[in-house]
PDB file of C-alpha atoms and ligand atoms in Angstrom:
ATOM      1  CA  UNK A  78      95.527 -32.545-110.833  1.00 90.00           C
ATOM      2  CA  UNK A  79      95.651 -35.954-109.515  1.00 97.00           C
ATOM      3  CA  UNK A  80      95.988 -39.010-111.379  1.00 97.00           C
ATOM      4  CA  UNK A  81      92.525 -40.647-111.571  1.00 97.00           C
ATOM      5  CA  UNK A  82      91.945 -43.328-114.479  1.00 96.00           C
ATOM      6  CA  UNK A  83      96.235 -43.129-114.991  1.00 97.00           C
ATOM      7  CA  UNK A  84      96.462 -45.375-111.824  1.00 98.00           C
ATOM      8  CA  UNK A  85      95.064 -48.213-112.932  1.00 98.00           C
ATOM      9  CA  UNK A  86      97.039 -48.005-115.940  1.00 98.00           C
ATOM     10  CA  UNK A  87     100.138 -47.468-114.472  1.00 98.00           C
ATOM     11  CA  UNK A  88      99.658 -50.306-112.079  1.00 98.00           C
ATOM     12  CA  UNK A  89      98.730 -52.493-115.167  1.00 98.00           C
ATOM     13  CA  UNK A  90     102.210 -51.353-117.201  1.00 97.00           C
ATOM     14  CA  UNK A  91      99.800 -49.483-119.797  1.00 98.00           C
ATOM     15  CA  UNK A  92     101.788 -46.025-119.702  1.00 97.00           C
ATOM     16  CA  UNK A  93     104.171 -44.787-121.638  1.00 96.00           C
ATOM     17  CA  UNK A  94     107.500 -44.293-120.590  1.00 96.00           C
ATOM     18  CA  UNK A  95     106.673 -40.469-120.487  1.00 97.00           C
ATOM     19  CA  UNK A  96     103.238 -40.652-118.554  1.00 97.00           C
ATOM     20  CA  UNK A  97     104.713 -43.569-116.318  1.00 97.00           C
ATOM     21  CA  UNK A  98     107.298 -41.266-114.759  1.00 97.00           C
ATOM     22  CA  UNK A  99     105.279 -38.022-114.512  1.00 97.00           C
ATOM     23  CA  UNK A 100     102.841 -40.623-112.267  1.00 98.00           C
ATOM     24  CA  UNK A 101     105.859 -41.368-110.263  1.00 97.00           C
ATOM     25  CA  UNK A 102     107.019 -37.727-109.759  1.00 98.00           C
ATOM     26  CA  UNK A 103     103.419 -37.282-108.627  1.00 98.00           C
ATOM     27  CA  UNK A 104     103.013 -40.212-106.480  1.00 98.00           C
ATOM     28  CA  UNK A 105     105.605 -39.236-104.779  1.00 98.00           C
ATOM     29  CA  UNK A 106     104.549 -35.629-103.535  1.00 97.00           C
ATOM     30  CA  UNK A 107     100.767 -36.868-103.091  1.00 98.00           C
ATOM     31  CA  UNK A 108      99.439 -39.207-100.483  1.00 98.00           C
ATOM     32  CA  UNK A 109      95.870 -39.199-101.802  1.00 98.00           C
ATOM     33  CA  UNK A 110      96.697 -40.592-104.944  1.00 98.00           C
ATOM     34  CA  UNK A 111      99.048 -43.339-103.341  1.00 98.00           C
ATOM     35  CA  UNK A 112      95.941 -44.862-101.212  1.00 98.00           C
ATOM     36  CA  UNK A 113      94.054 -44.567-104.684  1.00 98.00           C
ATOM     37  CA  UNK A 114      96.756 -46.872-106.341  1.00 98.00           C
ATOM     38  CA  UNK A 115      96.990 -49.289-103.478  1.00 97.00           C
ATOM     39  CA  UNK A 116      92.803 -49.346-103.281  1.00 97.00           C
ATOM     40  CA  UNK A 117      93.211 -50.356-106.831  1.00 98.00           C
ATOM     41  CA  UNK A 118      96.348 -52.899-106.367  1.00 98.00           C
ATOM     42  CA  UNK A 119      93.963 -54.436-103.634  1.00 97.00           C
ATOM     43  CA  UNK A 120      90.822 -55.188-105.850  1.00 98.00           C
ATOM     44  CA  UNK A 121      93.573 -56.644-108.597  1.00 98.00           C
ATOM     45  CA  UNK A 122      95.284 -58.387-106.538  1.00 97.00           C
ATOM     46  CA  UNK A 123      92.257 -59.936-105.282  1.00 96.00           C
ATOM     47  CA  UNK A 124      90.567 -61.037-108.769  1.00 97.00           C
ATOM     48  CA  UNK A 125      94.092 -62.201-110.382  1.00 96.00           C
ATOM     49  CA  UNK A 126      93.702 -64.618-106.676  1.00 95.00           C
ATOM     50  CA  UNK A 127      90.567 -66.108-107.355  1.00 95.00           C
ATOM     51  CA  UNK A 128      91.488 -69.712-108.227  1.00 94.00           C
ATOM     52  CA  UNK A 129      90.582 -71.468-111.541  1.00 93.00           C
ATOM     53  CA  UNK A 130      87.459 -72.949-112.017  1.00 90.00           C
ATOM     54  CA  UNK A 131      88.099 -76.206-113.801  1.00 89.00           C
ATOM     55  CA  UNK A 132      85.435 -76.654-116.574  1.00 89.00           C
ATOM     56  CA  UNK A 133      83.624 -79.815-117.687  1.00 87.00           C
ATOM     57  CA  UNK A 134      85.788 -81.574-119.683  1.00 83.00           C
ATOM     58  CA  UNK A 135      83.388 -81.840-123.186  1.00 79.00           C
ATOM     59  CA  UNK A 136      84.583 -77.689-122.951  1.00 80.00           C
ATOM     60  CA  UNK A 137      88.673 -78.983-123.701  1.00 78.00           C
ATOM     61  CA  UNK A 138      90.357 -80.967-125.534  1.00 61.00           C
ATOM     62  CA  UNK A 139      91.098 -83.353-123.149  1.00 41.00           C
ATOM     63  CA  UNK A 140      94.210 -84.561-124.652  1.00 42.00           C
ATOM     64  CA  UNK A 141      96.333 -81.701-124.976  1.00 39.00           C
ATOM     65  CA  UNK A 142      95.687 -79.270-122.295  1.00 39.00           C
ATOM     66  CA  UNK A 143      98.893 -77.770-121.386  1.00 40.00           C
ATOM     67  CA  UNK A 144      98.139 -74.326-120.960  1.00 39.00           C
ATOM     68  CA  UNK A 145      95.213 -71.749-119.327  1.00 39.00           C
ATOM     69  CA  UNK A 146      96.001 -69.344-121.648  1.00 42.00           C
ATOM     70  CA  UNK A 147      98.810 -69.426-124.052  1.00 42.00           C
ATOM     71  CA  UNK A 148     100.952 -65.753-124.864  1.00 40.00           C
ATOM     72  CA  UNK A 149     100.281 -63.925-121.075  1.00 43.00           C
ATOM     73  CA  UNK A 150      99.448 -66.548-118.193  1.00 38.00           C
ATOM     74  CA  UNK A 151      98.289 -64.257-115.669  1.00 41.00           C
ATOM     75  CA  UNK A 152      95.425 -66.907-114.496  1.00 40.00           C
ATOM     76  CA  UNK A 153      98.021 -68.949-113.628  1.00 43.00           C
ATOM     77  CA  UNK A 154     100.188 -66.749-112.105  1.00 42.00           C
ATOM     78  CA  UNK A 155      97.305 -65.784-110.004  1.00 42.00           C
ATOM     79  CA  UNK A 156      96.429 -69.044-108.970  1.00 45.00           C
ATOM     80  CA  UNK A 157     100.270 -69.706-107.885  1.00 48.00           C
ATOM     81  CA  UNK A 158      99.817 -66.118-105.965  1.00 46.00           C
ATOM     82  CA  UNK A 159      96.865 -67.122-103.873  1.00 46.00           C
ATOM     83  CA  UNK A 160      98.120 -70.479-103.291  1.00 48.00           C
ATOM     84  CA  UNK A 161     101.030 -68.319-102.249  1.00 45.00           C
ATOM     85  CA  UNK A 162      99.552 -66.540-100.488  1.00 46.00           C
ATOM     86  CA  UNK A 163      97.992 -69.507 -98.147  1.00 45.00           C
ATOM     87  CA  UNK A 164     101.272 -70.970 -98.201  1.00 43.00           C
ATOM     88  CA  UNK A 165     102.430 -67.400 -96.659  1.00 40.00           C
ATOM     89  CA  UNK A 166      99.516 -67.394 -94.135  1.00 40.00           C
ATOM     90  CA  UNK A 167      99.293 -70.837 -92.828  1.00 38.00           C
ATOM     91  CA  UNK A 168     102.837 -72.332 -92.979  1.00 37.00           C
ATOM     92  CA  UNK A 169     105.154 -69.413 -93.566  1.00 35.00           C
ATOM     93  CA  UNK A 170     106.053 -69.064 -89.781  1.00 37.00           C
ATOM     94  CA  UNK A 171     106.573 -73.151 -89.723  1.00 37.00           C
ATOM     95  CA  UNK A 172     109.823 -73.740 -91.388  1.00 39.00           C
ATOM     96  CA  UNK A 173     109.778 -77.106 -90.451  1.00 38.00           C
ATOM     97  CA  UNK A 174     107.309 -77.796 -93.153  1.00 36.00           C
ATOM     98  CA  UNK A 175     108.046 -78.642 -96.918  1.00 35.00           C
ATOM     99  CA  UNK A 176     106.563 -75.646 -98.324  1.00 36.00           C
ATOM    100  CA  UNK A 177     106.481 -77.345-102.151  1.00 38.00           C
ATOM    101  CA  UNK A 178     104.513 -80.037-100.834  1.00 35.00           C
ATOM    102  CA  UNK A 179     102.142 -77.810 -99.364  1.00 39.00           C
ATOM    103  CA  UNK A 180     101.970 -75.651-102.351  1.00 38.00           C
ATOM    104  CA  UNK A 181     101.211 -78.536-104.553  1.00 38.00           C
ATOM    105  CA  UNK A 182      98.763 -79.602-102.184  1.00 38.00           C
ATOM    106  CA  UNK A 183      96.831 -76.598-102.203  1.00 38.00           C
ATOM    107  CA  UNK A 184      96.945 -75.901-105.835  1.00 38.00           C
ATOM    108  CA  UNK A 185      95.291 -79.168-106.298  1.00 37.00           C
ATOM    109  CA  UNK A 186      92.353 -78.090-104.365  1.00 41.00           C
ATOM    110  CA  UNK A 187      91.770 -75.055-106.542  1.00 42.00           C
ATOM    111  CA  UNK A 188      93.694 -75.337-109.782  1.00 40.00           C
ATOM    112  CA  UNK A 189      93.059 -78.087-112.952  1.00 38.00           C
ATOM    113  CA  UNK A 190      95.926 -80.387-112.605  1.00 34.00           C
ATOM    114  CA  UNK A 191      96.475 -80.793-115.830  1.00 35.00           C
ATOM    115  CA  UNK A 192      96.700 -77.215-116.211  1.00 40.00           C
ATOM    116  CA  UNK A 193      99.636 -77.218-113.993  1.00 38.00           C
ATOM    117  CA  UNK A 194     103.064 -76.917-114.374  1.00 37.00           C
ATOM    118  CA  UNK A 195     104.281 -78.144-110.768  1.00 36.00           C
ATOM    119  CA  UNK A 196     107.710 -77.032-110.862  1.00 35.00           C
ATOM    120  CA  UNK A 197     106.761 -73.962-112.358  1.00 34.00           C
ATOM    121  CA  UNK A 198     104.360 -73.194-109.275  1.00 35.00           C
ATOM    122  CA  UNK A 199     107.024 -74.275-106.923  1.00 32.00           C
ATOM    123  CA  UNK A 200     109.659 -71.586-108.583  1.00 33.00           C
ATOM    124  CA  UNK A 201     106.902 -68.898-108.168  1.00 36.00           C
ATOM    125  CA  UNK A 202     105.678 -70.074-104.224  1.00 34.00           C
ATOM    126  CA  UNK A 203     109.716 -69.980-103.432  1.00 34.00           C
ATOM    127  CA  UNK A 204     110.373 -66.453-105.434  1.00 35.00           C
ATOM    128  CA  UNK A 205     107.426 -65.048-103.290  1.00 37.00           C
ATOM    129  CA  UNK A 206     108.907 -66.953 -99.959  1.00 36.00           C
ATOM    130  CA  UNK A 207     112.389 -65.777-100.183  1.00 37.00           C
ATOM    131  CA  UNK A 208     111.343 -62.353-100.507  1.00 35.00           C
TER     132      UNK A 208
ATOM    133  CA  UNK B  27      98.806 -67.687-130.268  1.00 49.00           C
ATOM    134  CA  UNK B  28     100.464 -64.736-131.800  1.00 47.00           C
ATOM    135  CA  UNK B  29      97.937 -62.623-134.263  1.00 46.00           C
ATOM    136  CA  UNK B  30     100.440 -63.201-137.406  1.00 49.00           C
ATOM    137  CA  UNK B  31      99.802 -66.944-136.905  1.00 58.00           C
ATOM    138  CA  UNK B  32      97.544 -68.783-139.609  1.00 71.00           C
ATOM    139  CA  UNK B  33      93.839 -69.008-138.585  1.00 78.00           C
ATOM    140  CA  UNK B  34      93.591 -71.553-135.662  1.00 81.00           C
ATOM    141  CA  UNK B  35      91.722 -74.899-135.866  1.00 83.00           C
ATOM    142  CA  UNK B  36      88.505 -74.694-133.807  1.00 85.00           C
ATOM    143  CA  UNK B  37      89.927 -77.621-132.197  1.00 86.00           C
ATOM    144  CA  UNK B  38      92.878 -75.525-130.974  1.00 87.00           C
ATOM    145  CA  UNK B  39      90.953 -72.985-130.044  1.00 88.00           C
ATOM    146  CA  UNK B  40      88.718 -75.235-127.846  1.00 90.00           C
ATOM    147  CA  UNK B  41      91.958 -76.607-125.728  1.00 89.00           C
ATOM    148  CA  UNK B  42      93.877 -73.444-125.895  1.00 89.00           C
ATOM    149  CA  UNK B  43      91.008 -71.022-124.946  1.00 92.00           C
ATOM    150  CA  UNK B  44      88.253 -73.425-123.072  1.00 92.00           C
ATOM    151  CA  UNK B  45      89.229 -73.128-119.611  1.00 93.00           C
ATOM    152  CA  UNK B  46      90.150 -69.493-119.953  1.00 94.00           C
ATOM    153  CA  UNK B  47      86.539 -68.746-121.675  1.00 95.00           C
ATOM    154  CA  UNK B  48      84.845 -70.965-119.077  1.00 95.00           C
ATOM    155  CA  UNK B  49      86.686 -68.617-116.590  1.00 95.00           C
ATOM    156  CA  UNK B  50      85.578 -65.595-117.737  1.00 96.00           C
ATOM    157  CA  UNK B  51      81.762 -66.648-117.835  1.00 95.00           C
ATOM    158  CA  UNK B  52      82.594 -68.358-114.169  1.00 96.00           C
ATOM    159  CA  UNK B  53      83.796 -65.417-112.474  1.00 96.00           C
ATOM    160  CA  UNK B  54      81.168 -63.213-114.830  1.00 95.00           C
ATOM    161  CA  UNK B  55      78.413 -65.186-113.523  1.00 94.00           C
ATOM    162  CA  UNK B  56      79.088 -66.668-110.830  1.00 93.00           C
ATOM    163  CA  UNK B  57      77.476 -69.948-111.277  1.00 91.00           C
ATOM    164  CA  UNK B  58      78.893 -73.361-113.382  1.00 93.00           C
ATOM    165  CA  UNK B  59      76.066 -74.388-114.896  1.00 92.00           C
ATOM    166  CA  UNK B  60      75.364 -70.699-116.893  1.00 92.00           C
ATOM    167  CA  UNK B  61      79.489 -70.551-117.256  1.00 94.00           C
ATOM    168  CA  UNK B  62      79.559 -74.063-119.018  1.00 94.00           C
ATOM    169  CA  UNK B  63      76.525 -72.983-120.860  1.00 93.00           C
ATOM    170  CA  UNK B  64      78.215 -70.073-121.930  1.00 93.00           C
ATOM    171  CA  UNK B  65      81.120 -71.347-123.051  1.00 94.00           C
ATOM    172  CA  UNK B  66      79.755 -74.100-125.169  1.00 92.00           C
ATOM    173  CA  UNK B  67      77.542 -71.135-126.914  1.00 93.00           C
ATOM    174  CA  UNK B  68      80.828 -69.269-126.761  1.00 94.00           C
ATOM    175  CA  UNK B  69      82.935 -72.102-128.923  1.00 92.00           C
ATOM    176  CA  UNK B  70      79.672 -73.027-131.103  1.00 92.00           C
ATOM    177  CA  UNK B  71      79.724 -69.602-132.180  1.00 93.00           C
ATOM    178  CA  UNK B  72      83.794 -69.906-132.716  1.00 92.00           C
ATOM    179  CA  UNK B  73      83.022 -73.172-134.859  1.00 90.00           C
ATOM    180  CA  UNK B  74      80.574 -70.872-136.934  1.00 90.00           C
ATOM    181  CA  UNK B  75      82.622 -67.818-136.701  1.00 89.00           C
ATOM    182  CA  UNK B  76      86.145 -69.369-138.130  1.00 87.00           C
ATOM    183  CA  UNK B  77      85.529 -69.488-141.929  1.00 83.00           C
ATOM    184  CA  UNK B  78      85.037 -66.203-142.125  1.00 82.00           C
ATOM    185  CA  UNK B  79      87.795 -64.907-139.519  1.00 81.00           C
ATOM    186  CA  UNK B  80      91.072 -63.559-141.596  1.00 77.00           C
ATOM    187  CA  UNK B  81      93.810 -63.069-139.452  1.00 73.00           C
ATOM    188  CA  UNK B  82      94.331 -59.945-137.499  1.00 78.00           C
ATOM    189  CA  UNK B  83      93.914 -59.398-133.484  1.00 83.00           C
ATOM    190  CA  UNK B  84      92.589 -63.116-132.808  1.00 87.00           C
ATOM    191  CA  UNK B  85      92.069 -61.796-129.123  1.00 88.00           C
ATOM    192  CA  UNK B  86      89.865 -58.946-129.506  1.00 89.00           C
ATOM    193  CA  UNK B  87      87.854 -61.372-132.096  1.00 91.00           C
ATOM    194  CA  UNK B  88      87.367 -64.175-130.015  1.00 93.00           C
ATOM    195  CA  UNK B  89      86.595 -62.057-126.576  1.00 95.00           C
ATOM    196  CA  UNK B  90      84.552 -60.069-128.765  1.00 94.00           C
ATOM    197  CA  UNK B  91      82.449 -63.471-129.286  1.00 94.00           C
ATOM    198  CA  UNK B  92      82.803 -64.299-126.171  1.00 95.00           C
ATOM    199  CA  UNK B  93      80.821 -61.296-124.500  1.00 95.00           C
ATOM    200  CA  UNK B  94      78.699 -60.744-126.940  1.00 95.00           C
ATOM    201  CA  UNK B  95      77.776 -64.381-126.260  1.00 95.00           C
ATOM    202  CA  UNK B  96      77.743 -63.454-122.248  1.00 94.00           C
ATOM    203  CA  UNK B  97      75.531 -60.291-123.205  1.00 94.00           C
ATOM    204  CA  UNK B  98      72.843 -61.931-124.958  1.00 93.00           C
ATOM    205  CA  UNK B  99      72.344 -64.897-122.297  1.00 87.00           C
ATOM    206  CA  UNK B 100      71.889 -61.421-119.794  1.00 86.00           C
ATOM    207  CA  UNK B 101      69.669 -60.204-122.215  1.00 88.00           C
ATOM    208  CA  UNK B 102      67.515 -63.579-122.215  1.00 86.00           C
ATOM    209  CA  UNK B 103      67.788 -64.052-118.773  1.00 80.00           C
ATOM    210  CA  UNK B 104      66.170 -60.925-117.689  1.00 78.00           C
ATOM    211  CA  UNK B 105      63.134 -62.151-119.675  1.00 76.00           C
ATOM    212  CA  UNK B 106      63.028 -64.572-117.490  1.00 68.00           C
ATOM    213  CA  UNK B 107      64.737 -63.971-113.991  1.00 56.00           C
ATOM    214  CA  UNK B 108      65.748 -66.451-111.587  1.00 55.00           C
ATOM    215  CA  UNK B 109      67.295 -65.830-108.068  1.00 53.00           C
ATOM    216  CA  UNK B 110      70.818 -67.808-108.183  1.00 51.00           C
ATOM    217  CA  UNK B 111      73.635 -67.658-105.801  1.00 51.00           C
ATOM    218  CA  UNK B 112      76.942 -67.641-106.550  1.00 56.00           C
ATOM    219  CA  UNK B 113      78.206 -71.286-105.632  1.00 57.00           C
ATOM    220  CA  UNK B 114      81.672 -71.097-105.171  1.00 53.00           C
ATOM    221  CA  UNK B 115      83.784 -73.877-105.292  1.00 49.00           C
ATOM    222  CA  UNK B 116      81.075 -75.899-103.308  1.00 48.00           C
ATOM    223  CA  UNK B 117      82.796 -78.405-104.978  1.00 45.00           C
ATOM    224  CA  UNK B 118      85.830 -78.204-103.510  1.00 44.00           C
ATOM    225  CA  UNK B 119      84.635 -78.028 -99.696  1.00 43.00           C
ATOM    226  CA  UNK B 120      81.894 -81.376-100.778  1.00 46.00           C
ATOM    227  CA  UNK B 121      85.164 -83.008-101.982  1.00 50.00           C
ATOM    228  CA  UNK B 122      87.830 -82.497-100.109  1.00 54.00           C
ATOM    229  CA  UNK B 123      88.071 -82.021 -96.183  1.00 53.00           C
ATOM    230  CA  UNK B 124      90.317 -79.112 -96.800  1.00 62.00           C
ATOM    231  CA  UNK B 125      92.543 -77.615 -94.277  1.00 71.00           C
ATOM    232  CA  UNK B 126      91.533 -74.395 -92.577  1.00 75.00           C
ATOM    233  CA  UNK B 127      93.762 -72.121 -94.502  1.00 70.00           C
ATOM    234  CA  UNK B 128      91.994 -73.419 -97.746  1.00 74.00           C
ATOM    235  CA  UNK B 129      88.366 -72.585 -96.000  1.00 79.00           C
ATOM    236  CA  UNK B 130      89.254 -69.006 -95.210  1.00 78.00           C
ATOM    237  CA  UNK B 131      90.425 -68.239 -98.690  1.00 76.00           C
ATOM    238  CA  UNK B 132      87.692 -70.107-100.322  1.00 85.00           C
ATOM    239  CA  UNK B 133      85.728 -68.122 -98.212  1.00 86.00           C
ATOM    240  CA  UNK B 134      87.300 -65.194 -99.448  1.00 88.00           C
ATOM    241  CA  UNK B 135      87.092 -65.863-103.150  1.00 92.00           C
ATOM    242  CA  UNK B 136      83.239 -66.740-102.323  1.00 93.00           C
ATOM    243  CA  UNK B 137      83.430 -63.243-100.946  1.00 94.00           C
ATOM    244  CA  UNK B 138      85.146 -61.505-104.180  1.00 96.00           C
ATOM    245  CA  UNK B 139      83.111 -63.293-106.563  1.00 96.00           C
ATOM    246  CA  UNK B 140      79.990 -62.082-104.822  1.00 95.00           C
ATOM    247  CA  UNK B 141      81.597 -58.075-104.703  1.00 96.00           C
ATOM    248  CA  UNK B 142      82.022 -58.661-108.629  1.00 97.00           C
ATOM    249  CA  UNK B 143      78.533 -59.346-109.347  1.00 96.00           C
ATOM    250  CA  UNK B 144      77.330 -56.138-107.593  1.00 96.00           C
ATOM    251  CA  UNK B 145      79.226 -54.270-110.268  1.00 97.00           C
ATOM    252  CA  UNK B 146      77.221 -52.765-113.298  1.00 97.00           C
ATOM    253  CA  UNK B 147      78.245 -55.280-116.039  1.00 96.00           C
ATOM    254  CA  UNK B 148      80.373 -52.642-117.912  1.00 97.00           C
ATOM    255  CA  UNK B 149      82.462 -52.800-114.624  1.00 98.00           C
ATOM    256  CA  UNK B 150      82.452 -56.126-114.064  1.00 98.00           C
ATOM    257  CA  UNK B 151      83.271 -57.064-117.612  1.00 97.00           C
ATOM    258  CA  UNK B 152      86.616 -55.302-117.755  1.00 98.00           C
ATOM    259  CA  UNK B 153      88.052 -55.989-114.574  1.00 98.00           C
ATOM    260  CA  UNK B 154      87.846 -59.758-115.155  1.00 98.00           C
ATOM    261  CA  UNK B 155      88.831 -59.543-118.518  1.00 97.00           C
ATOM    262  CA  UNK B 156      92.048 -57.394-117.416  1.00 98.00           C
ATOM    263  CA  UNK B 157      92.830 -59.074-114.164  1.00 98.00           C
ATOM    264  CA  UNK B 158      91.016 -62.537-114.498  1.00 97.00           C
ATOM    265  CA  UNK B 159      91.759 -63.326-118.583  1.00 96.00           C
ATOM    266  CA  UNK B 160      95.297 -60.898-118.456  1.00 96.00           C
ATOM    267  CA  UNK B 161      93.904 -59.331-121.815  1.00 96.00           C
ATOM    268  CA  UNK B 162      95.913 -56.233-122.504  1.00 96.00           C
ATOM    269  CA  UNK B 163      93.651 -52.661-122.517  1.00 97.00           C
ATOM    270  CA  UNK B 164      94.074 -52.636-126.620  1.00 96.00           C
ATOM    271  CA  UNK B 165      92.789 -56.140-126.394  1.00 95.00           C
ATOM    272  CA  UNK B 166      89.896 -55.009-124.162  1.00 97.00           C
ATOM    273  CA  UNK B 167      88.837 -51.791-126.625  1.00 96.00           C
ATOM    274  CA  UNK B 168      88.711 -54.489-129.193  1.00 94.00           C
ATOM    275  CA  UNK B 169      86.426 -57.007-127.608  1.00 95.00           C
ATOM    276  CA  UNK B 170      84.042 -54.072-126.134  1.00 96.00           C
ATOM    277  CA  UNK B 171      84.458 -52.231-129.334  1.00 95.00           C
ATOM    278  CA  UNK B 172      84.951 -48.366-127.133  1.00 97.00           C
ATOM    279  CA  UNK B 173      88.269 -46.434-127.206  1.00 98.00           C
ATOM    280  CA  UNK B 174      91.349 -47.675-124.747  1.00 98.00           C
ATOM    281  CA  UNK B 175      90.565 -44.720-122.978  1.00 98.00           C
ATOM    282  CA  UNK B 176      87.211 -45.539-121.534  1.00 98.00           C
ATOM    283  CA  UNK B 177      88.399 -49.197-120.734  1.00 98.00           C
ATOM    284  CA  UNK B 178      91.338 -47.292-118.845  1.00 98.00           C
ATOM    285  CA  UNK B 179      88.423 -45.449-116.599  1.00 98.00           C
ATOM    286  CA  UNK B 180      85.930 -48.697-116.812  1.00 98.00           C
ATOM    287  CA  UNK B 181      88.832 -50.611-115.040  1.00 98.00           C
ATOM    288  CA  UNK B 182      89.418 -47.895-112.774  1.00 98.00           C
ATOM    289  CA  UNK B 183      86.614 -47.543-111.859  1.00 98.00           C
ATOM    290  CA  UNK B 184      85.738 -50.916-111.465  1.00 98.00           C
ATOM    291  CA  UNK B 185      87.980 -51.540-109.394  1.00 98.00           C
ATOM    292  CA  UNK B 186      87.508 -48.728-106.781  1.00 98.00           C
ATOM    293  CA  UNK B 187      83.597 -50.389-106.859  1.00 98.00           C
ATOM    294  CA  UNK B 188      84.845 -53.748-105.944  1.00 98.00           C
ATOM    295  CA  UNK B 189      86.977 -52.242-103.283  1.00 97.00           C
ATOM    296  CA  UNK B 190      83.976 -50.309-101.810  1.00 96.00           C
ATOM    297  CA  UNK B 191      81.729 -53.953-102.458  1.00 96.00           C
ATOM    298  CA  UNK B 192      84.314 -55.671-100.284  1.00 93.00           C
ATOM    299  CA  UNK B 193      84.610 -53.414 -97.865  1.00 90.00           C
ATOM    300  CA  UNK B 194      81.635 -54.113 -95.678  1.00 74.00           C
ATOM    301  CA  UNK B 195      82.015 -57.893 -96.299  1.00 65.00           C
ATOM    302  CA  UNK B 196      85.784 -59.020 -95.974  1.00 55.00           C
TER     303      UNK B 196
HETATM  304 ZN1   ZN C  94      97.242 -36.918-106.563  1.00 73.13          ZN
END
């Protein structure tokens, strides 16, 4: 039986430890199910991209905004992924170019900047960079 | 914000939540003006709704607001429907003469946000709540009020949709 629904959860870290490596034995011995997972990975990997819509600023306290969302983060991570991304796409071959710079750059076309942590962004672009 | 903690202020709840609440109805939307609608109705109803929260899963309370919120403007709207396009971040290209690697993935997002709203809202709902908010599936069965297991498959499935949406557009 493949693994249906248990994709998405594995991909998202929802299984437990039991389930999680009974989909691994499968994904192993089952090519079907592996394009199923990386379909999936594709259309998350996609939405956790799209950048952050800054809102009007009667919707936030404007004098304390230090964080999109407080216990997880993943909007932020996402928005340092995409702008990783670009940074991968456009300048990765150039290593001539500050990548940081660029980053930072880029993030303030799509990200609030007072939402942003810039050396935090910079730590993510270069773990995704060196790798 | 940790669901032992003491019931939040509103005020904290406006700059801890705002922009991720404004994000949801953005990407559920597509369209700032109904997003920043939504999320003022969303935080009115927060403001209303804290005297009588006791602390538990603050998460699945205040998402459960927040789509309820999201539902009933759907609700009103198809009373009265109006043809909108998404208008992603028209902003940013009116703004800023922004290199060409910026254009192609602004085009791209433009092209995501308009695969999400061809998804049936169920769909669309929990994929943005899972991968756009980073709520947890337990989170999710809270907000929607179904059982984990049926956010499990409306994620799934979701995203298999928006792969097949994108497919003859990207
Ligand atoms: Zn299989």
């Amino acid at each position: 039986m493949h693994l249906g629904d248990s994709l998405s959860a594995f991909l998202d870290g929802e299984l437990d430890t039991g389930a999680r490596s009974d989909a691994e034995s499968h994904l192993a011995s089952c090519p079907l199910c592996r394009s199923e997972l990386e379909a999936v990975s594709e259309s998350s990997r996609m939405l956790k991209s799209l950048p952050v819509a800054e809102p009007p600023a009667h919707l936030v306290a404007p004098s304390n905004v230090r964080h999109l969302r407080p216990r997880r983060g993943r909007i932020l991570v996402g928005a340092a992924a995409a702008a990783a991304l670009i940074v991968g796409v456009g300048f990765g071959v150039n290593a001539d170019r500050a990548v940081p710079l660029q980053l930072d750059e880029v993030v303030e076309q799509h990200v609030a900047r007072a939402s942003v942590d810039p050396g935090f962004n910079v730590l993510q672009v270069q773990a995704v960079v060196d790798r | 914000m940790a669901s032992s903690e003491a019931v939040p202020t509103w005020e904290q709840v406006a700059s801890d939540y705002g922009r991720t609440i404004y994000n949801f109805a953005y990407r559920l939307t597509g369209n700032r003006d109904d997003a920043s609608d939504l999320a003022q109705e969303v935080l009115l109803r927060v403001r209303r709704g804290l005297a009588g929260y006791r602390p538990g899963s603050f998460e699945g309370w205040l998402w459960r607001i927040t789509r309820n919120a999201f539902l009933d403007d759907v609700r009103k709207k198809q009373r009265r429907p109006t043809a909108e396009l998404p208008d992603e971040d028209r902003s940013t290209i009116a703004t800023a003469p922004a290199p060409e690697e910026v254009l192609a993935e602004t085009r791209l997002s433009a092209e995501v946000q308009a695969a999400l709203l061809s998804l049936p809202i169920e769909f669309r709902e929990a994929v943005v709540m899972c991968d756009v908010v980073g709520l947890s599936y337990q989170e999710i069965a809270e907000a929607v009020e179904v059982p984990v297991g049926t956010v499990r498959s409306r994620i799934h499935r979701g995203r298999l949709l928006l792969r097949d949406a994108l497919e003859g557009r990207v």
